[in-house]
Coordinates of C-alpha atoms in Angstrom, one line a residue:
M1 CA 14.4 -164.7 86.3
T2 CA 13.7 -163.1 83.0
G3 CA 17.4 -161.7 82.6
I4 CA 15.7 -158.3 81.7
R5 CA 16.9 -155.1 83.4
L6 CA 17.2 -151.3 82.8
T7 CA 20.0 -149.8 81.2
A8 CA 22.1 -148.4 84.2
P9 CA 25.5 -148.0 85.4
A10 CA 27.0 -150.8 87.8
P11 CA 26.5 -149.8 91.4
G12 CA 29.2 -147.7 92.9
W13 CA 28.3 -148.5 96.6
A14 CA 26.4 -150.8 98.7
I15 CA 24.7 -151.1 102.1
D16 CA 23.9 -154.4 103.8
A17 CA 20.5 -155.0 105.7
D18 CA 18.1 -157.6 106.5
V19 CA 15.3 -156.0 105.0
V20 CA 15.0 -153.1 102.3
V21 CA 11.5 -151.5 102.0
V22 CA 11.0 -149.4 98.8
G23 CA 8.4 -146.9 99.5
S24 CA 7.2 -144.5 102.4
G25 CA 3.6 -144.5 102.4
V26 CA 1.4 -146.2 105.1
A27 CA 2.4 -149.8 103.8
G28 CA 6.1 -149.1 103.6
L29 CA 6.5 -147.2 106.8
T30 CA 4.3 -149.7 108.7
T31 CA 6.4 -152.6 107.4
A32 CA 9.8 -150.9 108.2
L33 CA 8.6 -150.0 111.9
R34 CA 7.3 -153.5 112.5
C35 CA 10.6 -155.2 111.1
A36 CA 12.6 -152.8 113.1
A37 CA 10.6 -153.6 116.1
A38 CA 11.4 -157.1 115.6
G39 CA 15.2 -156.7 115.7
L40 CA 15.7 -156.7 111.8
D41 CA 18.1 -154.3 110.3
T42 CA 15.8 -152.3 108.0
V43 CA 16.5 -149.8 105.3
V44 CA 13.8 -147.6 103.7
V45 CA 14.3 -146.4 100.1
T46 CA 11.9 -143.6 99.1
K47 CA 11.7 -141.9 95.7
A48 CA 11.2 -138.4 96.9
R49 CA 11.2 -137.3 100.5
L50 CA 9.7 -139.6 103.2
D51 CA 6.3 -137.8 103.4
D52 CA 5.9 -137.4 99.5
G53 CA 4.0 -140.5 98.6
S54 CA 0.4 -141.2 97.8
T55 CA -0.7 -141.7 101.3
R56 CA -0.5 -137.9 102.2
W57 CA -2.9 -137.3 99.5
A58 CA -5.6 -139.5 100.7
Q59 CA -8.5 -137.4 101.9
G60 CA -11.5 -139.4 102.6
G61 CA -10.2 -141.7 105.4
I62 CA -9.6 -145.3 106.5
A63 CA -12.5 -147.8 106.6
A64 CA -12.9 -150.3 109.5
A65 CA -15.8 -151.6 111.5
L66 CA -15.2 -149.3 114.5
G67 CA -18.8 -147.9 115.0
E68 CA -21.6 -149.1 117.2
G69 CA -23.6 -151.9 115.5
D70 CA -21.0 -152.2 112.7
T71 CA -19.2 -155.4 112.2
P72 CA -16.3 -156.9 110.1
E73 CA -19.0 -159.3 108.3
Q74 CA -21.0 -156.1 107.1
H75 CA -17.6 -154.5 106.0
L76 CA -16.8 -157.7 104.2
D77 CA -20.3 -157.8 102.5
D78 CA -19.7 -154.2 101.0
T79 CA -16.3 -155.0 100.0
L80 CA -17.4 -158.1 98.0
V81 CA -20.2 -156.3 96.3
A82 CA -17.8 -153.4 95.1
G83 CA -15.2 -156.1 93.9
A84 CA -18.0 -157.4 91.4
G85 CA -17.2 -161.0 91.9
L86 CA -13.4 -161.1 91.8
C87 CA -12.4 -160.5 95.4
D88 CA -10.7 -163.2 97.2
E89 CA -13.0 -163.7 100.3
E90 CA -10.3 -165.0 102.4
A91 CA -8.1 -161.9 101.9
V92 CA -11.2 -159.5 102.4
R93 CA -12.1 -161.6 105.7
T94 CA -8.4 -161.1 106.9
L95 CA -8.5 -157.3 105.9
V96 CA -11.8 -156.5 107.8
T97 CA -11.2 -158.8 110.8
E98 CA -7.7 -157.5 111.5
G99 CA -8.5 -154.1 110.3
P100 CA -10.1 -152.3 113.5
D101 CA -7.1 -153.4 115.7
A102 CA -4.5 -152.3 113.0
V103 CA -6.2 -149.0 113.2
R104 CA -6.0 -148.7 117.1
R105 CA -2.3 -149.7 116.8
L106 CA -1.8 -146.8 114.3
I107 CA -3.5 -144.4 116.8
T108 CA -1.0 -145.8 119.4
T109 CA 1.7 -145.0 117.0
G110 CA 0.7 -141.4 117.1
A111 CA -2.0 -140.8 114.6
H112 CA -4.8 -138.5 115.6
F113 CA -8.2 -139.0 114.1
D114 CA -11.2 -136.6 114.4
T115 CA -13.5 -137.3 117.5
T116 CA -17.1 -136.6 118.5
D117 CA -17.9 -134.5 121.3
S118 CA -18.1 -137.9 123.5
G119 CA -14.5 -138.6 122.4
D120 CA -15.4 -141.4 120.1
I121 CA -13.8 -141.6 116.6
A122 CA -15.8 -139.7 114.3
L123 CA -17.0 -141.8 111.3
T124 CA -18.4 -140.9 108.0
R125 CA -19.8 -142.8 104.9
E126 CA -18.4 -143.1 101.4
G127 CA -19.5 -144.9 98.2
G128 CA -20.4 -148.6 98.5
H129 CA -20.6 -148.5 102.4
H130 CA -24.0 -149.1 104.1
R131 CA -22.6 -147.8 107.4
R132 CA -20.6 -145.0 108.8
R133 CA -17.3 -146.5 109.0
I134 CA -14.8 -144.0 107.7
A135 CA -12.4 -142.6 110.2
H136 CA -10.9 -139.4 109.1
A137 CA -8.4 -136.9 110.4
G138 CA -8.1 -133.1 109.9
G139 CA -11.5 -133.0 108.2
D140 CA -10.2 -134.1 104.9
A141 CA -6.5 -134.6 105.7
T142 CA -6.4 -138.1 106.6
G143 CA -3.5 -139.4 104.7
A144 CA -1.4 -136.2 105.6
E145 CA -2.0 -137.2 109.4
I146 CA -1.2 -140.8 109.0
S147 CA 2.0 -139.9 106.9
R148 CA 3.1 -137.4 109.6
A149 CA 2.6 -140.0 112.4
L150 CA 4.5 -142.7 110.7
V151 CA 7.3 -140.4 109.4
E152 CA 7.7 -139.1 113.1
A153 CA 7.9 -142.6 114.3
V154 CA 10.5 -143.7 111.7
R155 CA 12.5 -140.8 112.6
S156 CA 12.2 -141.4 116.2
A157 CA 13.4 -144.9 115.7
A158 CA 16.4 -143.9 113.8
L159 CA 15.8 -146.1 110.9
H160 CA 18.1 -146.0 108.0
T161 CA 16.3 -144.0 105.2
I162 CA 17.4 -143.2 101.7
E163 CA 15.4 -140.4 100.4
N164 CA 15.3 -139.1 96.6
A165 CA 16.2 -142.7 95.3
L166 CA 14.6 -144.5 92.4
V167 CA 14.6 -148.2 92.7
L168 CA 15.9 -149.8 89.4
D169 CA 16.0 -153.7 89.5
L170 CA 16.0 -156.7 91.8
L171 CA 19.2 -158.2 92.9
T172 CA 19.2 -162.0 93.1
D173 CA 21.6 -164.7 94.5
A174 CA 22.8 -168.0 92.5
E175 CA 19.6 -169.9 93.7
G176 CA 17.4 -167.1 92.1
R177 CA 16.3 -165.8 95.6
T178 CA 16.2 -161.9 96.3
A179 CA 19.3 -160.5 97.4
G180 CA 18.5 -156.8 97.4
V181 CA 17.9 -154.0 94.9
S182 CA 19.8 -151.6 92.8
L183 CA 18.8 -147.8 93.0
H184 CA 19.9 -144.5 91.9
V185 CA 20.1 -141.5 94.4
M186 CA 19.2 -138.1 92.7
G187 CA 21.8 -136.0 94.3
E188 CA 20.2 -135.0 97.7
G189 CA 20.4 -138.3 99.5
Q190 CA 23.2 -139.8 101.5
H191 CA 24.9 -141.2 98.3
D192 CA 25.2 -140.0 94.6
G193 CA 24.4 -142.1 91.7
V194 CA 23.6 -145.8 91.4
G195 CA 24.3 -148.0 94.3
A196 CA 22.7 -151.2 96.0
V197 CA 21.0 -152.3 99.2
R198 CA 21.9 -156.0 99.8
A199 CA 19.2 -157.7 101.7
P200 CA 17.5 -161.0 101.6
S201 CA 14.2 -159.6 102.0
V202 CA 12.8 -156.8 99.7
V203 CA 9.4 -155.2 100.3
L204 CA 7.9 -153.2 97.5
A205 CA 5.5 -150.5 98.7
T206 CA 6.0 -148.2 95.8
G207 CA 2.4 -147.0 95.3
G208 CA 0.5 -146.7 92.1
M209 CA 1.0 -146.0 88.3
G210 CA -1.6 -143.2 87.8
Q211 CA 0.7 -141.3 85.7
V212 CA 0.4 -143.8 82.7
F213 CA -2.7 -141.6 82.2
S214 CA -2.7 -137.8 81.3
A215 CA -5.0 -137.0 84.2
T216 CA -4.6 -138.7 87.7
T217 CA -5.1 -137.9 91.3
N218 CA -1.6 -139.7 91.7
P219 CA 1.6 -137.7 92.5
S220 CA 4.1 -137.3 89.7
V221 CA 6.2 -140.1 91.4
S222 CA 3.4 -142.8 90.7
T223 CA 5.1 -144.1 87.5
G224 CA 4.6 -147.9 88.2
D225 CA 8.3 -148.5 89.2
G226 CA 7.5 -151.3 91.5
V227 CA 5.1 -153.0 89.2
A228 CA 8.0 -152.7 86.3
L229 CA 10.7 -154.0 88.6
A230 CA 8.6 -157.1 89.8
L231 CA 7.8 -157.9 86.1
R232 CA 11.4 -157.5 85.0
A233 CA 12.4 -160.0 88.0
G234 CA 10.0 -162.6 86.7
A235 CA 7.2 -162.0 89.1
E236 CA 3.5 -162.3 88.1
V237 CA 0.9 -159.4 88.2
S238 CA -2.6 -159.6 88.3
D239 CA -6.0 -157.7 87.5
L240 CA -3.9 -154.8 86.1
E241 CA -6.9 -154.1 83.8
F242 CA -9.1 -152.9 86.7
V243 CA -7.8 -149.0 87.1
Q244 CA -10.3 -147.1 89.2
F245 CA -11.2 -143.6 87.9
H246 CA -12.3 -141.6 90.7
P247 CA -15.6 -140.1 89.7
T248 CA -15.0 -136.6 91.4
V249 CA -11.9 -134.9 90.3
L250 CA -11.9 -131.2 90.2
F251 CA -12.2 -130.3 86.2
L252 CA -9.4 -127.8 85.3
G253 CA -9.8 -128.0 81.6
A254 CA -9.8 -130.6 78.7
D255 CA -6.1 -130.0 78.2
S256 CA -5.0 -130.2 81.8
E257 CA -2.5 -133.1 82.4
G258 CA -0.6 -134.5 85.5
Q259 CA -2.0 -134.5 89.1
Q260 CA -5.4 -133.0 89.4
P261 CA -7.2 -132.1 92.8
L262 CA -9.5 -134.7 94.2
V263 CA -12.6 -134.0 95.5
S264 CA -13.2 -136.8 98.1
E265 CA -15.9 -139.2 98.3
A266 CA -16.6 -138.1 101.9
V267 CA -18.2 -135.0 100.2
R268 CA -20.9 -137.1 98.9
G269 CA -20.9 -139.0 102.1
E270 CA -21.9 -135.9 103.9
G271 CA -24.8 -135.2 101.4
A272 CA -23.3 -133.5 98.2
H273 CA -25.5 -134.2 95.0
L274 CA -24.1 -135.0 91.5
V275 CA -26.2 -132.6 88.9
D276 CA -26.1 -131.9 85.4
A277 CA -25.8 -128.0 84.0
T278 CA -29.4 -127.6 84.6
G279 CA -29.0 -128.7 88.5
T280 CA -30.8 -132.1 87.7
R281 CA -29.6 -135.0 90.0
F282 CA -28.9 -137.9 87.7
M283 CA -27.9 -140.6 90.1
L284 CA -31.4 -141.1 91.6
G285 CA -32.8 -144.3 90.2
Q286 CA -29.4 -145.4 89.0
H287 CA -28.6 -147.3 92.1
E288 CA -30.0 -147.8 95.6
L289 CA -27.1 -145.7 97.1
A290 CA -27.5 -142.9 94.4
E291 CA -24.4 -140.7 94.7
L292 CA -23.0 -143.3 97.2
A293 CA -22.9 -146.1 94.8
P294 CA -19.6 -147.8 94.2
R295 CA -17.0 -145.7 92.4
D296 CA -17.2 -147.7 89.1
I297 CA -21.0 -146.9 88.9
V298 CA -20.6 -143.3 89.5
A299 CA -17.8 -142.9 87.2
K300 CA -19.8 -144.7 84.4
A301 CA -22.9 -142.5 85.0
I302 CA -20.9 -139.2 84.8
T303 CA -19.1 -140.3 81.9
R304 CA -22.6 -141.2 80.2
Q305 CA -23.9 -137.9 81.1
M306 CA -21.1 -136.1 79.6
H307 CA -21.5 -137.9 76.3
E308 CA -25.3 -137.4 76.3
H309 CA -25.0 -133.8 77.0
G310 CA -21.8 -133.2 74.9
T311 CA -19.9 -131.6 77.9
E312 CA -16.6 -132.2 79.5
H313 CA -17.8 -132.4 83.1
M314 CA -20.7 -132.7 85.4
Y315 CA -21.1 -130.7 88.8
L316 CA -21.0 -131.5 92.4
D317 CA -23.4 -129.5 94.4
A318 CA -22.7 -128.8 98.1
R319 CA -23.7 -125.4 98.5
H320 CA -26.3 -126.5 101.2
F321 CA -23.4 -127.3 103.5
G322 CA -22.8 -123.7 104.2
A323 CA -19.4 -121.9 104.8
P324 CA -19.0 -123.4 108.4
M325 CA -19.2 -127.0 107.4
W326 CA -16.9 -126.6 104.5
E327 CA -14.3 -124.8 106.5
Q328 CA -14.3 -127.4 109.3
R329 CA -15.0 -130.5 107.6
F330 CA -13.2 -130.0 104.2
P331 CA -10.8 -127.5 104.5
T332 CA -8.2 -128.9 102.1
I333 CA -10.7 -129.4 99.3
L334 CA -12.3 -125.9 100.0
A335 CA -8.8 -124.4 99.5
A336 CA -7.9 -126.3 96.5
C337 CA -11.0 -125.4 94.8
R338 CA -10.8 -121.5 95.6
A339 CA -7.1 -121.8 94.5
H340 CA -8.6 -122.7 91.0
G341 CA -11.4 -120.0 91.1
I342 CA -14.2 -122.2 92.3
D343 CA -16.0 -121.3 95.6
P344 CA -18.1 -124.5 96.5
V345 CA -19.9 -122.5 99.2
T346 CA -21.7 -120.6 96.5
E347 CA -21.4 -122.5 93.3
P348 CA -21.3 -126.2 92.2
I349 CA -17.9 -127.7 91.6
P350 CA -17.2 -128.9 88.0
V351 CA -16.0 -132.5 88.2
A352 CA -15.0 -135.4 85.9
P353 CA -13.4 -138.9 86.4
A354 CA -9.7 -139.3 86.3
A355 CA -7.3 -142.2 86.9
H356 CA -7.1 -142.8 90.7
Y357 CA -6.2 -146.2 92.0
A358 CA -4.9 -149.5 90.6
S359 CA -6.9 -152.3 92.0
G360 CA -4.3 -154.9 90.4
G361 CA -0.7 -155.3 90.8
I362 CA 1.9 -157.7 91.8
R363 CA 0.4 -160.9 92.8
T364 CA 0.8 -161.8 96.6
D365 CA -0.6 -164.2 99.1
L366 CA -1.9 -163.3 102.4
R367 CA 1.7 -162.9 103.8
G368 CA 2.5 -160.5 101.1
R369 CA 4.9 -163.0 99.4
T370 CA 5.1 -162.8 95.6
T371 CA 6.1 -165.5 93.0
V372 CA 9.7 -164.6 93.6
P373 CA 11.1 -165.9 96.7
G374 CA 12.2 -163.2 99.0
L375 CA 10.2 -160.4 97.2
Y376 CA 7.2 -158.9 99.0
A377 CA 4.7 -156.3 97.9
C378 CA 2.1 -154.3 99.9
G379 CA -0.2 -151.4 99.5
E380 CA -1.3 -150.1 95.9
V381 CA 1.5 -152.0 94.2
A382 CA 0.4 -155.4 95.4
C383 CA -2.7 -157.5 94.2
T384 CA -3.7 -159.4 97.4
G385 CA -7.3 -160.1 96.1
V386 CA -8.9 -157.6 98.4
H387 CA -10.2 -155.3 95.8
G388 CA -11.3 -157.4 92.9
A389 CA -12.5 -155.5 89.9
N390 CA -13.0 -152.4 91.9
R391 CA -11.6 -151.1 95.2
L392 CA -14.3 -150.2 97.9
A393 CA -13.6 -146.6 99.0
S394 CA -11.1 -146.2 101.8
N395 CA -10.1 -149.6 102.0
S396 CA -6.7 -148.8 100.5
L397 CA -5.0 -147.3 103.6
L398 CA -6.4 -150.3 105.8
E399 CA -5.0 -152.8 103.2
G400 CA -1.6 -151.1 103.5
L401 CA -1.8 -151.2 107.2
V402 CA -3.0 -154.9 107.8
F403 CA -0.9 -156.6 105.1
A404 CA 2.3 -154.6 106.2
E405 CA 1.8 -156.1 109.7
R406 CA 1.6 -159.4 108.0
I407 CA 4.6 -159.0 105.8
A408 CA 6.8 -157.9 108.9
A409 CA 5.5 -160.9 110.9
D410 CA 6.6 -163.3 108.1
I411 CA 10.1 -161.8 107.6
A412 CA 10.6 -161.9 111.5
E413 CA 9.5 -165.6 111.6
T414 CA 11.6 -166.8 108.6
R415 CA 14.6 -164.4 109.1
P416 CA 16.1 -165.5 105.7
P417 CA 20.1 -165.4 105.8
R418 CA 22.0 -162.6 103.6
T419 CA 23.4 -163.9 100.5
E420 CA 25.7 -162.6 97.9
P421 CA 24.1 -161.2 94.7
A422 CA 25.1 -163.5 92.0
K423 CA 26.0 -160.7 89.6
T424 CA 25.9 -156.9 89.6
V425 CA 23.6 -155.1 87.6
G426 CA 25.2 -153.0 85.0
E427 CA 28.1 -155.4 84.3
G428 CA 26.7 -156.4 80.9
T429 CA 25.4 -159.9 82.0
D430 CA 21.7 -159.3 81.3
A431 CA 20.0 -157.8 78.3
P432 CA 19.1 -154.3 79.0
V433 CA 15.7 -152.8 78.2
P434 CA 15.9 -150.1 75.4
L435 CA 15.4 -146.9 77.3
L436 CA 12.9 -144.3 76.1
A437 CA 13.6 -140.7 75.8
P438 CA 12.0 -138.6 78.6
E439 CA 9.6 -136.9 76.1
A440 CA 8.0 -140.4 75.4
R441 CA 6.2 -140.0 78.7
T442 CA 3.7 -137.8 77.4
A443 CA 3.1 -139.9 74.4
I444 CA 2.3 -142.9 76.6
Q445 CA -0.1 -140.9 78.6
R446 CA -2.0 -139.8 75.7
I447 CA -2.1 -143.2 74.1
M448 CA -3.4 -144.7 77.3
T449 CA -5.9 -142.0 77.9
R450 CA -7.3 -142.2 74.4
G451 CA -7.2 -146.0 74.1
A452 CA -7.4 -147.4 77.7
G453 CA -9.3 -144.8 79.7
V454 CA -12.7 -145.0 81.4
L455 CA -14.3 -146.2 78.1
R456 CA -12.7 -149.0 76.2
S457 CA -13.3 -151.1 73.2
A458 CA -11.4 -153.8 71.0
G459 CA -10.7 -151.0 68.5
S460 CA -9.4 -148.6 71.1
L461 CA -7.2 -151.1 72.8
A462 CA -5.8 -152.4 69.7
A463 CA -4.7 -149.2 68.5
A464 CA -3.2 -148.4 72.0
A465 CA -1.3 -151.8 71.9
E466 CA 0.1 -150.9 68.4
E467 CA 1.3 -147.4 69.2
L468 CA 2.9 -148.7 72.3
A469 CA 4.6 -151.5 70.7
A470 CA 5.8 -149.0 68.0
L471 CA 7.5 -146.9 71.0
H472 CA 9.1 -149.9 72.1
R473 CA 10.3 -150.9 68.5
S474 CA 11.7 -147.5 67.9
A475 CA 13.7 -147.7 71.2
A476 CA 15.1 -151.0 70.3
A477 CA 16.0 -150.2 66.7
D478 CA 17.9 -147.1 68.1
V479 CA 20.0 -149.3 70.2
D480 CA 20.9 -151.4 67.3
A481 CA 21.5 -148.6 65.0
A482 CA 24.9 -147.7 63.5
D483 CA 24.7 -144.3 65.0
P484 CA 22.5 -144.9 68.1
K485 CA 20.7 -141.9 69.6
D486 CA 19.4 -143.9 72.5
A487 CA 18.3 -142.1 75.6
V488 CA 20.9 -141.5 78.4
P489 CA 20.3 -143.5 81.6
G490 CA 18.6 -141.2 84.0
V491 CA 15.6 -140.8 86.3
D492 CA 13.3 -139.4 83.4
A493 CA 14.2 -142.0 80.9
W494 CA 14.0 -144.8 83.5
E495 CA 10.5 -143.6 84.5
A496 CA 9.1 -143.3 81.0
T497 CA 10.6 -146.9 80.2
N498 CA 8.8 -148.2 83.4
L499 CA 5.5 -146.4 82.2
L500 CA 5.8 -148.1 78.8
L501 CA 6.2 -151.6 80.3
V502 CA 3.1 -151.5 82.7
S503 CA 1.0 -149.7 80.0
R504 CA 1.8 -152.6 77.6
V505 CA 0.8 -155.1 80.4
L506 CA -2.4 -153.2 81.3
V507 CA -3.4 -153.0 77.6
A508 CA -2.8 -156.7 77.0
A509 CA -4.9 -157.7 80.0
A510 CA -7.8 -155.1 79.0
R511 CA -7.7 -156.6 75.4
E512 CA -8.1 -160.2 76.8
R513 CA -11.1 -159.4 79.3
E514 CA -13.9 -159.3 76.7
E515 CA -16.6 -158.0 79.3
T516 CA -17.7 -155.2 81.4
R517 CA -16.8 -155.7 85.2
G518 CA -16.1 -153.2 87.8
C519 CA -14.0 -150.5 86.6
H520 CA -13.0 -152.1 83.4
W521 CA -15.8 -150.8 80.8
R522 CA -15.7 -152.4 77.3
E523 CA -18.3 -150.4 75.1
D524 CA -18.2 -153.4 72.8
R525 CA -18.8 -155.8 75.5
P526 CA -21.3 -154.1 77.8
D527 CA -22.4 -157.1 79.9
R528 CA -20.6 -158.8 82.9
D529 CA -20.1 -162.5 81.8
D530 CA -19.4 -164.6 84.9
E531 CA -19.3 -167.9 83.2
H532 CA -16.4 -167.0 81.1
W533 CA -14.9 -164.0 83.0
R534 CA -15.3 -164.6 86.6
R535 CA -11.5 -165.2 86.4
H536 CA -8.3 -163.6 87.1
L537 CA -5.8 -162.4 84.2
V538 CA -2.2 -163.4 85.3
V539 CA 0.6 -161.6 83.3
R540 CA 4.3 -162.1 83.3
I541 CA 6.9 -160.9 80.9
A542 CA 8.6 -163.4 78.6
P543 CA 12.4 -163.2 78.0
D544 CA 11.5 -161.5 74.6
R545 CA 9.9 -158.7 76.7
T546 CA 6.3 -159.3 75.5
P547 CA 3.5 -159.8 78.0
V548 CA 2.1 -163.3 78.3
V549 CA -1.4 -163.4 79.7
H550 CA -2.9 -166.4 81.5
R551 CA -6.6 -166.9 82.6
T552 CA -7.2 -168.8 85.9
E553 CA -9.3 -171.6 86.1
T554 CA -11.7 -170.3 88.7
A555 CA -12.1 -167.1 90.5
A556 CA -9.4 -168.1 93.0
F557 CA -5.8 -167.3 92.6
P558 CA -3.4 -169.9 92.1
P559 CA -0.6 -170.3 94.9
V560 CA 2.3 -168.1 94.8
R561 CA 4.6 -171.0 95.5
P562 CA 4.3 -174.5 94.4
A563 CA 4.4 -175.8 98.0
D564 CA 1.7 -173.5 99.1

């Protein structure tokens, strides 16, 4: 343990359970349902409503070898290529071999996927896939359908849920083992104020951290809370420098900030073309799959074209689809475009890359265990080794499914006993993190977009690191001032403080990796360097709150436990 925690009041109430799952996307709810089915007393904590996580925004679908002629081995090959030499092959093999049955169990749970006239699951293609293996629902509303089915199942099972609650810090017992979490309920849940769920197993399924950037496809709740909690608890994170920027996000203007509408890769999978202002396709000749190249390649190509043409966006042209196909296959995207004054039936869609997915996160093994005993991580918050340097399209929902089931099986098998937290967060026993004022959130986002966005360099990253450090020093100095004006504990201040921590770690890793690989693009180091950099960067937080970066000896992850 680091002895680092958020500044917060002591918990005023507590709930006891066997498992607490933090997050209500595909990873969190699948874990919770499987744990409850195994007879474990399970509590679900979620930051907004049960159906408000990132899962419901997933448009394209879920990848699995379900089609005739497709095999897990082919899915594995595509995933390894996209991951640019840093995937853990055993983790990928686990994903692709267990994936098809996990999808079938999801269907049994109640999810309805689009089907062909013969009743088979309809499959499409996305970037990096050599076969049609993306199952989708409602045309382009796959995440919403999966979320609906899982939320209904959770409510039918009468699981204990705490909505509108921000998780704060990990509780541990006298041996340093997980004993629960502290959290703050935002007035609309079952409890008010800061409380605790005491449980020997904690599963973090808190989603991504896209809100560290000004423009992202992530919802406003994606502020890196799980990664920040894990770092403060002493856990290791890895591959955080690999932030995937989705190539085709609806361009709303250079000054637009916050969540931006996604234009799913499935639109390109069905035959849309990327073009410049003259209508010229620019992906031809750049990759054998053209518009369906892996996302990092497409994002870089769009960015290069923008620089060469001096423009702020490119275009996605799917006018040849015609109105019926748009209305039936992509109704959500069609509505979003029209809401912003663009009709893709009659005009090309302006698009530009935006922060989309964290390929790295809290380091886990194949059972979802982190380096902190009793703490698990699943979904986008985790780094299982599946994604490597660049996630293959539509592997994210599958990863959440497969590893959620593995985590639930591990907890059900071990059934650790409940223990008392050694101390209560908020009693002054630890050194609290200086809180940032809520307005620092915008400053962090602009620093990160400018210095650690799609294009990075030693200079831009050094500037970002210093600006972020200055924010940290300013907050710390204010705490020590004779007349402190430090931020008042609350959701906005806690979120800004979490964003600063994950941003500092991301930048520290990006500065260390002096090469271009996957979705980490260094202008000053344009080549991939396997000899020196086919390695993982593992980061932890020292007691003085500075990131400590360690490069692995090989492309393999070290064990999460000494005895592994």
